[in-house]
Amino acid sequence: MTLAFFNGEFLPTDSLVIPIDERGHQFGDGVYEVIKIYDGTPFLMREHLVRLENSAKAIRLEMPYSIERFEELIQEGLTRAQLRDAQVYVQITRGIATRLHSFPDVPPSTSMTFRPSKSLTEETFNTGIKVALLEDERWYNCYIKSLNLLPNILAKQAAADRGCFEAVLVRDGYITEGSSTNTYAVKDGVVYTHPANKRILNGITRAAVLQVAQESGIEVREEAFTSEFLLAADEAFLTSTTAEVLAITHVDDTVIGTGTPGPVVRQLHAKFRKLIG
Ligand SMILES: Cc1ncc(COP(=O)(O)O)c(C=O)c1O
């Protein structure tokens, strides 16, 4: 079943519990995480919660619970919902207060949802996907996993309108990342991806996959590359908690490599699956 949590209470997901003055609702004034659960085990949960803490710190928001307490609450939610393959969203906001931009003197709010996983099909992994190139119109602090996702939503929808799975974003001619994924190009056996600076969200999957690549003897260069470089790549792929490692076979009308998932992405996906267990 599905389950929700709001400020200390587990509730049905359709409960009407968010007050009108909740700052997540009014301003998107908060940060979030998504954690995937495979066969009852949260994958890289500690890493996600550390990033949540860092995102909160970056917007001067107090963590409502310690990382250890979050881990307990997530386990409790999974047990209550009887979910073994799940995705858990955790959101913290600056709380409930009459609308005023400056920080209110109120405790932060925590909401969570526990739902069955929405995994991609094996066919999607086997065939790869198409992406659309779009201008990166986001702010300058993309390293914060902020609730403010309007530019990401608009880019994802523009990509969907063109029949694409994802929008790959371009800032000043360079690929930053996808609307909800990190982006990679492979040329001559070397994996290229944008450095983890303020221009991208430093994906938890990204870190795991780069480590897997290095352990497999695949060279990784954390260097920004242009859209022309991506179009001429031998292979391309994206990563995220929900999409894992997924081959990009088409960028708009350009076929990447052979138009099917190449050897590097297939190797990385297989090794990433092993890591999941
Ligand atoms: C903008 C953006 N980049 C990258 C990612 C991938 O991050 P992760 O691997 O931690 O899921 C996400 C995930 O939601 C994202 O929203």
PDB file of C-alpha atoms and ligand atoms in Angstrom:
ATOM      1  CA  MET A   1       0.000   0.000   0.000  1.00  0.00           C
ATOM      2  CA  THR A   2       0.997   3.654  -0.081  1.00  0.00           C
ATOM      3  CA  LEU A   3       1.615   5.715   3.042  1.00  0.00           C
ATOM      4  CA  ALA A   4       2.403   9.308   3.964  1.00  0.00           C
ATOM      5  CA  PHE A   5       3.998  11.045   6.937  1.00  0.00           C
ATOM      6  CA  PHE A   6       3.507  14.628   8.045  1.00  0.00           C
ATOM      7  CA  ASN A   7       5.118  16.200  11.101  1.00  0.00           C
ATOM      8  CA  GLY A   8       5.319  13.107  13.270  1.00  0.00           C
ATOM      9  CA  GLU A   9       2.269  11.188  12.068  1.00  0.00           C
ATOM     10  CA  PHE A  10       1.881   8.368   9.550  1.00  0.00           C
ATOM     11  CA  LEU A  11      -1.246   8.921   7.412  1.00  0.00           C
ATOM     12  CA  PRO A  12      -2.950   7.747   4.229  1.00  0.00           C
ATOM     13  CA  THR A  13      -1.462   9.460   1.143  1.00  0.00           C
ATOM     14  CA  ASP A  14      -4.772  11.169   0.340  1.00  0.00           C
ATOM     15  CA  SER A  15      -5.024  12.843   3.774  1.00  0.00           C
ATOM     16  CA  LEU A  16      -5.726  16.570   3.676  1.00  0.00           C
ATOM     17  CA  VAL A  17      -3.025  17.608   6.115  1.00  0.00           C
ATOM     18  CA  ILE A  18      -0.897  20.344   4.539  1.00  0.00           C
ATOM     19  CA  PRO A  19      -2.089  23.725   5.872  1.00  0.00           C
ATOM     20  CA  ILE A  20      -2.518  26.538   3.341  1.00  0.00           C
ATOM     21  CA  ASP A  21       0.352  28.464   4.994  1.00  0.00           C
ATOM     22  CA  GLU A  22       2.871  25.640   4.611  1.00  0.00           C
ATOM     23  CA  ARG A  23       5.931  27.274   3.051  1.00  0.00           C
ATOM     24  CA  GLY A  24       6.619  24.319   0.797  1.00  0.00           C
ATOM     25  CA  HIS A  25       3.222  24.991  -0.786  1.00  0.00           C
ATOM     26  CA  GLN A  26       3.470  28.811  -0.724  1.00  0.00           C
ATOM     27  CA  PHE A  27       7.081  29.267  -1.820  1.00  0.00           C
ATOM     28  CA  GLY A  28       8.687  25.903  -2.543  1.00  0.00           C
ATOM     29  CA  ASP A  29      10.800  26.900   0.457  1.00  0.00           C
ATOM     30  CA  GLY A  30      12.383  23.552   1.189  1.00  0.00           C
ATOM     31  CA  VAL A  31      14.555  20.650   0.083  1.00  0.00           C
ATOM     32  CA  TYR A  32      13.919  16.991  -0.655  1.00  0.00           C
ATOM     33  CA  GLU A  33      15.314  13.543  -1.398  1.00  0.00           C
ATOM     34  CA  VAL A  34      14.135  10.363  -3.026  1.00  0.00           C
ATOM     35  CA  ILE A  35      15.435   7.011  -1.858  1.00  0.00           C
ATOM     36  CA  LYS A  36      14.837   3.743  -3.650  1.00  0.00           C
ATOM     37  CA  ILE A  37      14.182   0.532  -1.735  1.00  0.00           C
ATOM     38  CA  TYR A  38      15.179  -2.753  -3.348  1.00  0.00           C
ATOM     39  CA  ASP A  39      13.787  -5.948  -1.799  1.00  0.00           C
ATOM     40  CA  GLY A  40      13.341  -4.302   1.591  1.00  0.00           C
ATOM     41  CA  THR A  41      16.752  -2.593   1.687  1.00  0.00           C
ATOM     42  CA  PRO A  42      17.082   1.176   1.191  1.00  0.00           C
ATOM     43  CA  PHE A  43      19.844   1.781  -1.382  1.00  0.00           C
ATOM     44  CA  LEU A  44      22.490   4.370  -0.375  1.00  0.00           C
ATOM     45  CA  MET A  45      20.077   5.826   2.216  1.00  0.00           C
ATOM     46  CA  ARG A  46      22.837   7.356   4.337  1.00  0.00           C
ATOM     47  CA  GLU A  47      24.272   9.162   1.280  1.00  0.00           C
ATOM     48  CA  HIS A  48      20.825  10.567   0.404  1.00  0.00           C
ATOM     49  CA  LEU A  49      20.234  11.774   3.957  1.00  0.00           C
ATOM     50  CA  VAL A  50      23.672  13.400   4.131  1.00  0.00           C
ATOM     51  CA  ARG A  51      22.834  15.252   0.901  1.00  0.00           C
ATOM     52  CA  LEU A  52      19.475  16.261   2.441  1.00  0.00           C
ATOM     53  CA  GLU A  53      21.349  17.692   5.408  1.00  0.00           C
ATOM     54  CA  ASN A  54      23.728  19.566   3.069  1.00  0.00           C
ATOM     55  CA  SER A  55      20.832  20.938   1.003  1.00  0.00           C
ATOM     56  CA  ALA A  56      19.096  22.075   4.205  1.00  0.00           C
ATOM     57  CA  LYS A  57      22.265  23.761   5.444  1.00  0.00           C
ATOM     58  CA  ALA A  58      22.674  25.531   2.095  1.00  0.00           C
ATOM     59  CA  ILE A  59      19.252  27.192   2.494  1.00  0.00           C
ATOM     60  CA  ARG A  60      19.763  27.837   6.244  1.00  0.00           C
ATOM     61  CA  LEU A  61      17.112  25.309   7.251  1.00  0.00           C
ATOM     62  CA  GLU A  62      17.354  23.317  10.482  1.00  0.00           C
ATOM     63  CA  MET A  63      17.059  19.519  10.032  1.00  0.00           C
ATOM     64  CA  PRO A  64      13.881  18.462  11.914  1.00  0.00           C
ATOM     65  CA  TYR A  65      15.396  15.050  12.786  1.00  0.00           C
ATOM     66  CA  SER A  66      18.878  13.590  12.950  1.00  0.00           C
ATOM     67  CA  ILE A  67      19.967  11.346  10.091  1.00  0.00           C
ATOM     68  CA  GLU A  68      19.637   8.328  12.423  1.00  0.00           C
ATOM     69  CA  ARG A  69      16.046   9.331  13.308  1.00  0.00           C
ATOM     70  CA  PHE A  70      15.194   9.782   9.621  1.00  0.00           C
ATOM     71  CA  GLU A  71      16.544   6.275   8.978  1.00  0.00           C
ATOM     72  CA  GLU A  72      14.299   4.881  11.740  1.00  0.00           C
ATOM     73  CA  LEU A  73      11.229   6.746  10.448  1.00  0.00           C
ATOM     74  CA  ILE A  74      11.838   5.521   6.906  1.00  0.00           C
ATOM     75  CA  GLN A  75      12.183   1.919   8.120  1.00  0.00           C
ATOM     76  CA  GLU A  76       9.006   2.324  10.172  1.00  0.00           C
ATOM     77  CA  GLY A  77       7.110   3.705   7.172  1.00  0.00           C
ATOM     78  CA  LEU A  78       8.236   0.804   4.992  1.00  0.00           C
ATOM     79  CA  THR A  79       7.158  -1.698   7.633  1.00  0.00           C
ATOM     80  CA  ARG A  80       3.783  -0.031   8.135  1.00  0.00           C
ATOM     81  CA  ALA A  81       3.192   0.147   4.366  1.00  0.00           C
ATOM     82  CA  GLN A  82       4.489  -3.414   3.910  1.00  0.00           C
ATOM     83  CA  LEU A  83       6.586  -2.308   0.963  1.00  0.00           C
ATOM     84  CA  ARG A  84       9.696  -4.163  -0.221  1.00  0.00           C
ATOM     85  CA  ASP A  85      10.297  -2.414  -3.558  1.00  0.00           C
ATOM     86  CA  ALA A  86       9.526   1.208  -2.998  1.00  0.00           C
ATOM     87  CA  GLN A  87      10.446   4.815  -3.475  1.00  0.00           C
ATOM     88  CA  VAL A  88      10.420   7.135  -0.508  1.00  0.00           C
ATOM     89  CA  TYR A  89      10.223  10.917  -0.946  1.00  0.00           C
ATOM     90  CA  VAL A  90      11.369  13.036   2.003  1.00  0.00           C
ATOM     91  CA  GLN A  91      10.663  16.773   2.001  1.00  0.00           C
ATOM     92  CA  ILE A  92      11.550  19.326   4.618  1.00  0.00           C
ATOM     93  CA  THR A  93      10.300  22.895   4.484  1.00  0.00           C
ATOM     94  CA  ARG A  94      10.658  26.075   6.516  1.00  0.00           C
ATOM     95  CA  GLY A  95       7.357  25.336   8.263  1.00  0.00           C
ATOM     96  CA  ILE A  96       3.901  26.792   8.600  1.00  0.00           C
ATOM     97  CA  ALA A  97       3.572  30.572   8.984  1.00  0.00           C
ATOM     98  CA  THR A  98       1.550  33.480   7.578  1.00  0.00           C
ATOM     99  CA  ARG A  99       2.930  34.352   4.175  1.00  0.00           C
ATOM    100  CA  LEU A 100       5.993  36.597   4.364  1.00  0.00           C
ATOM    101  CA  HIS A 101       9.182  36.069   2.394  1.00  0.00           C
ATOM    102  CA  SER A 102      11.622  36.427   5.319  1.00  0.00           C
ATOM    103  CA  PHE A 103      12.234  33.423   7.595  1.00  0.00           C
ATOM    104  CA  PRO A 104       9.475  32.779  10.178  1.00  0.00           C
ATOM    105  CA  ASP A 105      10.263  31.676  13.735  1.00  0.00           C
ATOM    106  CA  VAL A 106       8.542  28.289  13.458  1.00  0.00           C
ATOM    107  CA  PRO A 107       9.758  24.676  13.360  1.00  0.00           C
ATOM    108  CA  PRO A 108      10.450  23.075   9.973  1.00  0.00           C
ATOM    109  CA  SER A 109       7.912  20.653   8.477  1.00  0.00           C
ATOM    110  CA  THR A 110       8.658  17.117   7.353  1.00  0.00           C
ATOM    111  CA  SER A 111       6.594  15.158   4.876  1.00  0.00           C
ATOM    112  CA  MET A 112       7.287  11.761   3.379  1.00  0.00           C
ATOM    113  CA  THR A 113       5.567   9.410   0.967  1.00  0.00           C
ATOM    114  CA  PHE A 114       6.063   5.665   0.686  1.00  0.00           C
ATOM    115  CA  ARG A 115       4.978   4.171  -2.615  1.00  0.00           C
ATOM    116  CA  PRO A 116       5.718   1.045  -4.670  1.00  0.00           C
ATOM    117  CA  SER A 117       8.670   1.516  -7.059  1.00  0.00           C
ATOM    118  CA  LYS A 118       7.974   2.783 -10.530  1.00  0.00           C
ATOM    119  CA  SER A 119      10.836   1.011 -12.226  1.00  0.00           C
ATOM    120  CA  LEU A 120      11.594   1.248 -15.929  1.00  0.00           C
ATOM    121  CA  THR A 121      11.021  -1.886 -17.981  1.00  0.00           C
ATOM    122  CA  GLU A 122      13.912  -4.116 -19.029  1.00  0.00           C
ATOM    123  CA  GLU A 123      12.981  -3.255 -22.614  1.00  0.00           C
ATOM    124  CA  THR A 124      13.685   0.436 -21.926  1.00  0.00           C
ATOM    125  CA  PHE A 125      17.132  -0.461 -20.586  1.00  0.00           C
ATOM    126  CA  ASN A 126      17.761  -2.713 -23.587  1.00  0.00           C
ATOM    127  CA  THR A 127      16.726  -0.196 -26.237  1.00  0.00           C
ATOM    128  CA  GLY A 128      17.779   3.093 -24.610  1.00  0.00           C
ATOM    129  CA  ILE A 129      15.944   6.383 -24.809  1.00  0.00           C
ATOM    130  CA  LYS A 130      15.741   9.671 -26.693  1.00  0.00           C
ATOM    131  CA  VAL A 131      16.466  13.048 -25.110  1.00  0.00           C
ATOM    132  CA  ALA A 132      15.866  16.634 -26.206  1.00  0.00           C
ATOM    133  CA  LEU A 133      18.435  19.415 -25.826  1.00  0.00           C
ATOM    134  CA  LEU A 134      17.017  22.438 -24.030  1.00  0.00           C
ATOM    135  CA  GLU A 135      18.381  25.632 -22.549  1.00  0.00           C
ATOM    136  CA  ASP A 136      19.283  25.340 -18.854  1.00  0.00           C
ATOM    137  CA  GLU A 137      17.130  28.107 -17.372  1.00  0.00           C
ATOM    138  CA  ARG A 138      17.668  27.178 -13.724  1.00  0.00           C
ATOM    139  CA  TRP A 139      19.243  29.280 -10.967  1.00  0.00           C
ATOM    140  CA  TYR A 140      22.932  29.188 -10.014  1.00  0.00           C
ATOM    141  CA  ASN A 141      22.647  26.777  -7.072  1.00  0.00           C
ATOM    142  CA  CYS A 142      21.663  23.545  -8.760  1.00  0.00           C
ATOM    143  CA  TYR A 143      23.755  21.587  -6.238  1.00  0.00           C
ATOM    144  CA  ILE A 144      20.916  22.129  -3.739  1.00  0.00           C
ATOM    145  CA  LYS A 145      18.097  19.579  -4.098  1.00  0.00           C
ATOM    146  CA  SER A 146      15.477  22.293  -3.777  1.00  0.00           C
ATOM    147  CA  LEU A 147      11.708  21.910  -4.010  1.00  0.00           C
ATOM    148  CA  ASN A 148      11.724  24.702  -6.607  1.00  0.00           C
ATOM    149  CA  LEU A 149      11.557  22.570  -9.742  1.00  0.00           C
ATOM    150  CA  LEU A 150       9.665  24.821 -12.144  1.00  0.00           C
ATOM    151  CA  PRO A 151      12.418  25.087 -14.809  1.00  0.00           C
ATOM    152  CA  ASN A 152      13.008  21.319 -14.518  1.00  0.00           C
ATOM    153  CA  ILE A 153       9.289  20.618 -14.936  1.00  0.00           C
ATOM    154  CA  LEU A 154       8.998  22.915 -17.958  1.00  0.00           C
ATOM    155  CA  ALA A 155      12.067  21.337 -19.577  1.00  0.00           C
ATOM    156  CA  LYS A 156      10.819  17.779 -18.910  1.00  0.00           C
ATOM    157  CA  GLN A 157       7.428  18.607 -20.412  1.00  0.00           C
ATOM    158  CA  ALA A 158       8.989  20.304 -23.463  1.00  0.00           C
ATOM    159  CA  ALA A 159      11.028  17.110 -23.962  1.00  0.00           C
ATOM    160  CA  ALA A 160       7.932  14.930 -23.518  1.00  0.00           C
ATOM    161  CA  ASP A 161       6.089  17.083 -26.073  1.00  0.00           C
ATOM    162  CA  ARG A 162       8.851  16.137 -28.535  1.00  0.00           C
ATOM    163  CA  GLY A 163       8.445  12.439 -27.695  1.00  0.00           C
ATOM    164  CA  CYS A 164      11.574  12.368 -25.536  1.00  0.00           C
ATOM    165  CA  PHE A 165      12.173  10.645 -22.202  1.00  0.00           C
ATOM    166  CA  GLU A 166      14.315  13.442 -20.756  1.00  0.00           C
ATOM    167  CA  ALA A 167      15.514  16.995 -21.327  1.00  0.00           C
ATOM    168  CA  VAL A 168      19.284  17.424 -21.395  1.00  0.00           C
ATOM    169  CA  LEU A 169      20.154  20.965 -20.399  1.00  0.00           C
ATOM    170  CA  VAL A 170      22.676  23.267 -22.055  1.00  0.00           C
ATOM    171  CA  ARG A 171      24.168  26.310 -20.369  1.00  0.00           C
ATOM    172  CA  ASP A 172      26.528  28.565 -22.379  1.00  0.00           C
ATOM    173  CA  GLY A 173      26.999  25.771 -24.930  1.00  0.00           C
ATOM    174  CA  TYR A 174      27.938  23.134 -22.334  1.00  0.00           C
ATOM    175  CA  ILE A 175      25.836  20.199 -21.178  1.00  0.00           C
ATOM    176  CA  THR A 176      25.086  20.477 -17.473  1.00  0.00           C
ATOM    177  CA  GLU A 177      22.690  17.596 -16.697  1.00  0.00           C
ATOM    178  CA  GLY A 178      19.167  16.348 -17.310  1.00  0.00           C
ATOM    179  CA  SER A 179      16.002  17.807 -15.758  1.00  0.00           C
ATOM    180  CA  SER A 180      16.085  15.022 -13.144  1.00  0.00           C
ATOM    181  CA  THR A 181      19.179  13.015 -14.113  1.00  0.00           C
ATOM    182  CA  ASN A 182      22.934  13.407 -14.623  1.00  0.00           C
ATOM    183  CA  THR A 183      24.301  13.217 -18.188  1.00  0.00           C
ATOM    184  CA  TYR A 184      27.375  11.431 -19.591  1.00  0.00           C
ATOM    185  CA  ALA A 185      29.116  11.083 -22.960  1.00  0.00           C
ATOM    186  CA  VAL A 186      31.545   8.304 -23.845  1.00  0.00           C
ATOM    187  CA  LYS A 187      34.304   8.975 -26.397  1.00  0.00           C
ATOM    188  CA  ASP A 188      37.145   6.560 -27.184  1.00  0.00           C
ATOM    189  CA  GLY A 189      36.340   4.559 -24.040  1.00  0.00           C
ATOM    190  CA  VAL A 190      36.489   7.591 -21.714  1.00  0.00           C
ATOM    191  CA  VAL A 191      33.414   8.651 -19.708  1.00  0.00           C
ATOM    192  CA  TYR A 192      32.858  12.425 -19.567  1.00  0.00           C
ATOM    193  CA  THR A 193      30.467  14.188 -17.206  1.00  0.00           C
ATOM    194  CA  HIS A 194      30.031  17.725 -15.877  1.00  0.00           C
ATOM    195  CA  PRO A 195      32.058  18.390 -12.707  1.00  0.00           C
ATOM    196  CA  ALA A 196      30.081  18.371  -9.465  1.00  0.00           C
ATOM    197  CA  ASN A 197      29.983  22.121  -8.908  1.00  0.00           C
ATOM    198  CA  LYS A 198      27.083  24.537  -8.368  1.00  0.00           C
ATOM    199  CA  ARG A 199      25.775  23.988 -11.912  1.00  0.00           C
ATOM    200  CA  ILE A 200      24.540  20.428 -11.292  1.00  0.00           C
ATOM    201  CA  LEU A 201      23.045  18.244  -8.614  1.00  0.00           C
ATOM    202  CA  ASN A 202      25.770  15.860  -7.524  1.00  0.00           C
ATOM    203  CA  GLY A 203      23.797  12.654  -8.037  1.00  0.00           C
ATOM    204  CA  ILE A 204      24.118   9.853  -5.518  1.00  0.00           C
ATOM    205  CA  THR A 205      23.845   7.472  -8.483  1.00  0.00           C
ATOM    206  CA  ARG A 206      26.492   9.544 -10.294  1.00  0.00           C
ATOM    207  CA  ALA A 207      28.974   9.028  -7.454  1.00  0.00           C
ATOM    208  CA  ALA A 208      28.230   5.285  -7.326  1.00  0.00           C
ATOM    209  CA  VAL A 209      28.527   4.874 -11.104  1.00  0.00           C
ATOM    210  CA  LEU A 210      31.771   6.868 -11.340  1.00  0.00           C
ATOM    211  CA  GLN A 211      33.225   4.638  -8.644  1.00  0.00           C
ATOM    212  CA  VAL A 212      32.057   1.515 -10.468  1.00  0.00           C
ATOM    213  CA  ALA A 213      33.651   2.883 -13.667  1.00  0.00           C
ATOM    214  CA  GLN A 214      36.963   3.534 -11.958  1.00  0.00           C
ATOM    215  CA  GLU A 215      36.958   0.095 -10.330  1.00  0.00           C
ATOM    216  CA  SER A 216      36.331  -1.405 -13.769  1.00  0.00           C
ATOM    217  CA  GLY A 217      39.321   0.403 -15.269  1.00  0.00           C
ATOM    218  CA  ILE A 218      37.145   2.799 -17.271  1.00  0.00           C
ATOM    219  CA  GLU A 219      38.659   6.278 -17.372  1.00  0.00           C
ATOM    220  CA  VAL A 220      36.401   9.068 -16.087  1.00  0.00           C
ATOM    221  CA  ARG A 221      36.873  12.770 -16.781  1.00  0.00           C
ATOM    222  CA  GLU A 222      34.728  15.173 -14.794  1.00  0.00           C
ATOM    223  CA  GLU A 223      34.853  17.865 -17.468  1.00  0.00           C
ATOM    224  CA  ALA A 224      32.088  19.931 -19.024  1.00  0.00           C
ATOM    225  CA  PHE A 225      31.489  19.020 -22.668  1.00  0.00           C
ATOM    226  CA  THR A 226      29.607  20.816 -25.421  1.00  0.00           C
ATOM    227  CA  SER A 227      26.394  19.756 -27.109  1.00  0.00           C
ATOM    228  CA  GLU A 228      28.450  19.094 -30.297  1.00  0.00           C
ATOM    229  CA  PHE A 229      30.641  16.702 -28.302  1.00  0.00           C
ATOM    230  CA  LEU A 230      27.534  14.875 -27.064  1.00  0.00           C
ATOM    231  CA  LEU A 231      26.113  14.578 -30.586  1.00  0.00           C
ATOM    232  CA  ALA A 232      29.411  13.079 -31.820  1.00  0.00           C
ATOM    233  CA  ALA A 233      29.874  10.737 -28.831  1.00  0.00           C
ATOM    234  CA  ASP A 234      30.288   6.975 -29.218  1.00  0.00           C
ATOM    235  CA  GLU A 235      27.786   6.428 -26.407  1.00  0.00           C
ATOM    236  CA  ALA A 236      25.764   8.552 -24.001  1.00  0.00           C
ATOM    237  CA  PHE A 237      23.798   7.781 -20.889  1.00  0.00           C
ATOM    238  CA  LEU A 238      22.035   9.252 -17.899  1.00  0.00           C
ATOM    239  CA  THR A 239      21.793   8.231 -14.256  1.00  0.00           C
ATOM    240  CA  SER A 240      19.416   8.812 -11.356  1.00  0.00           C
ATOM    241  CA  THR A 241      17.953   7.029  -8.377  1.00  0.00           C
ATOM    242  CA  THR A 242      14.840   6.080 -10.311  1.00  0.00           C
ATOM    243  CA  ALA A 243      16.358   5.610 -13.824  1.00  0.00           C
ATOM    244  CA  GLU A 244      19.577   3.846 -12.639  1.00  0.00           C
ATOM    245  CA  VAL A 245      21.966   3.764 -15.654  1.00  0.00           C
ATOM    246  CA  LEU A 246      20.104   4.322 -18.900  1.00  0.00           C
ATOM    247  CA  ALA A 247      21.516   4.588 -22.421  1.00  0.00           C
ATOM    248  CA  ILE A 248      20.757   7.698 -24.483  1.00  0.00           C
ATOM    249  CA  THR A 249      20.523   6.482 -28.077  1.00  0.00           C
ATOM    250  CA  HIS A 250      19.061   9.598 -29.686  1.00  0.00           C
ATOM    251  CA  VAL A 251      19.496  13.313 -29.002  1.00  0.00           C
ATOM    252  CA  ASP A 252      16.667  15.033 -30.858  1.00  0.00           C
ATOM    253  CA  ASP A 253      17.166  13.797 -34.444  1.00  0.00           C
ATOM    254  CA  THR A 254      20.773  12.693 -34.001  1.00  0.00           C
ATOM    255  CA  VAL A 255      21.573   9.020 -33.520  1.00  0.00           C
ATOM    256  CA  ILE A 256      24.273   8.447 -30.883  1.00  0.00           C
ATOM    257  CA  GLY A 257      26.821   5.802 -31.870  1.00  0.00           C
ATOM    258  CA  THR A 258      25.034   2.764 -33.273  1.00  0.00           C
ATOM    259  CA  GLY A 259      21.649   3.891 -31.931  1.00  0.00           C
ATOM    260  CA  THR A 260      21.646   1.062 -29.367  1.00  0.00           C
ATOM    261  CA  PRO A 261      23.159   0.859 -25.838  1.00  0.00           C
ATOM    262  CA  GLY A 262      26.938   0.542 -26.299  1.00  0.00           C
ATOM    263  CA  PRO A 263      29.456  -1.640 -24.433  1.00  0.00           C
ATOM    264  CA  VAL A 264      30.429   0.950 -21.794  1.00  0.00           C
ATOM    265  CA  VAL A 265      26.884   1.755 -20.728  1.00  0.00           C
ATOM    266  CA  ARG A 266      25.929  -1.930 -20.735  1.00  0.00           C
ATOM    267  CA  GLN A 267      28.918  -2.768 -18.547  1.00  0.00           C
ATOM    268  CA  LEU A 268      28.185   0.089 -16.142  1.00  0.00           C
ATOM    269  CA  HIS A 269      24.528  -0.845 -15.894  1.00  0.00           C
ATOM    270  CA  ALA A 270      25.336  -4.497 -15.172  1.00  0.00           C
ATOM    271  CA  LYS A 271      27.867  -3.535 -12.499  1.00  0.00           C
ATOM    272  CA  PHE A 272      25.489  -1.000 -10.963  1.00  0.00           C
ATOM    273  CA  ARG A 273      22.824  -3.729 -10.729  1.00  0.00           C
ATOM    274  CA  LYS A 274      25.358  -5.899  -8.864  1.00  0.00           C
ATOM    275  CA  LEU A 275      25.928  -3.060  -6.409  1.00  0.00           C
ATOM    276  CA  ILE A 276      22.184  -2.930  -5.745  1.00  0.00           C
ATOM    277  CA  GLY A 277      22.393  -6.643  -5.004  1.00  0.00           C
TER     278      GLY A 277
HETATM  279  C1  LIG B   1      18.498  17.834 -11.435  1.00  0.00           C
HETATM  280  C2  LIG B   1      18.886  16.448 -11.048  1.00  0.00           C
HETATM  281  N1  LIG B   1      20.095  15.983 -11.406  1.00  0.00           N
HETATM  282  C3  LIG B   1      20.480  14.733 -11.104  1.00  0.00           C
HETATM  283  C4  LIG B   1      19.656  13.869 -10.398  1.00  0.00           C
HETATM  284  C5  LIG B   1      20.126  12.474 -10.068  1.00  0.00           C
HETATM  285  O1  LIG B   1      20.444  12.389  -8.719  1.00  0.00           O
HETATM  286  P1  LIG B   1      20.386  10.998  -7.927  1.00  0.00           P
HETATM  287  O2  LIG B   1      21.306  10.070  -8.637  1.00  0.00           O
HETATM  288  O3  LIG B   1      20.867  11.332  -6.570  1.00  0.00           O
HETATM  289  O4  LIG B   1      18.980  10.528  -7.965  1.00  0.00           O
HETATM  290  C6  LIG B   1      18.397  14.316  -9.985  1.00  0.00           C
HETATM  291  C7  LIG B   1      17.524  13.431  -9.224  1.00  0.00           C
HETATM  292  O5  LIG B   1      16.419  13.730  -8.884  1.00  0.00           O
HETATM  293  C8  LIG B   1      18.005  15.642 -10.307  1.00  0.00           C
HETATM  294  O6  LIG B   1      16.800  16.116  -9.940  1.00  0.00           O
END
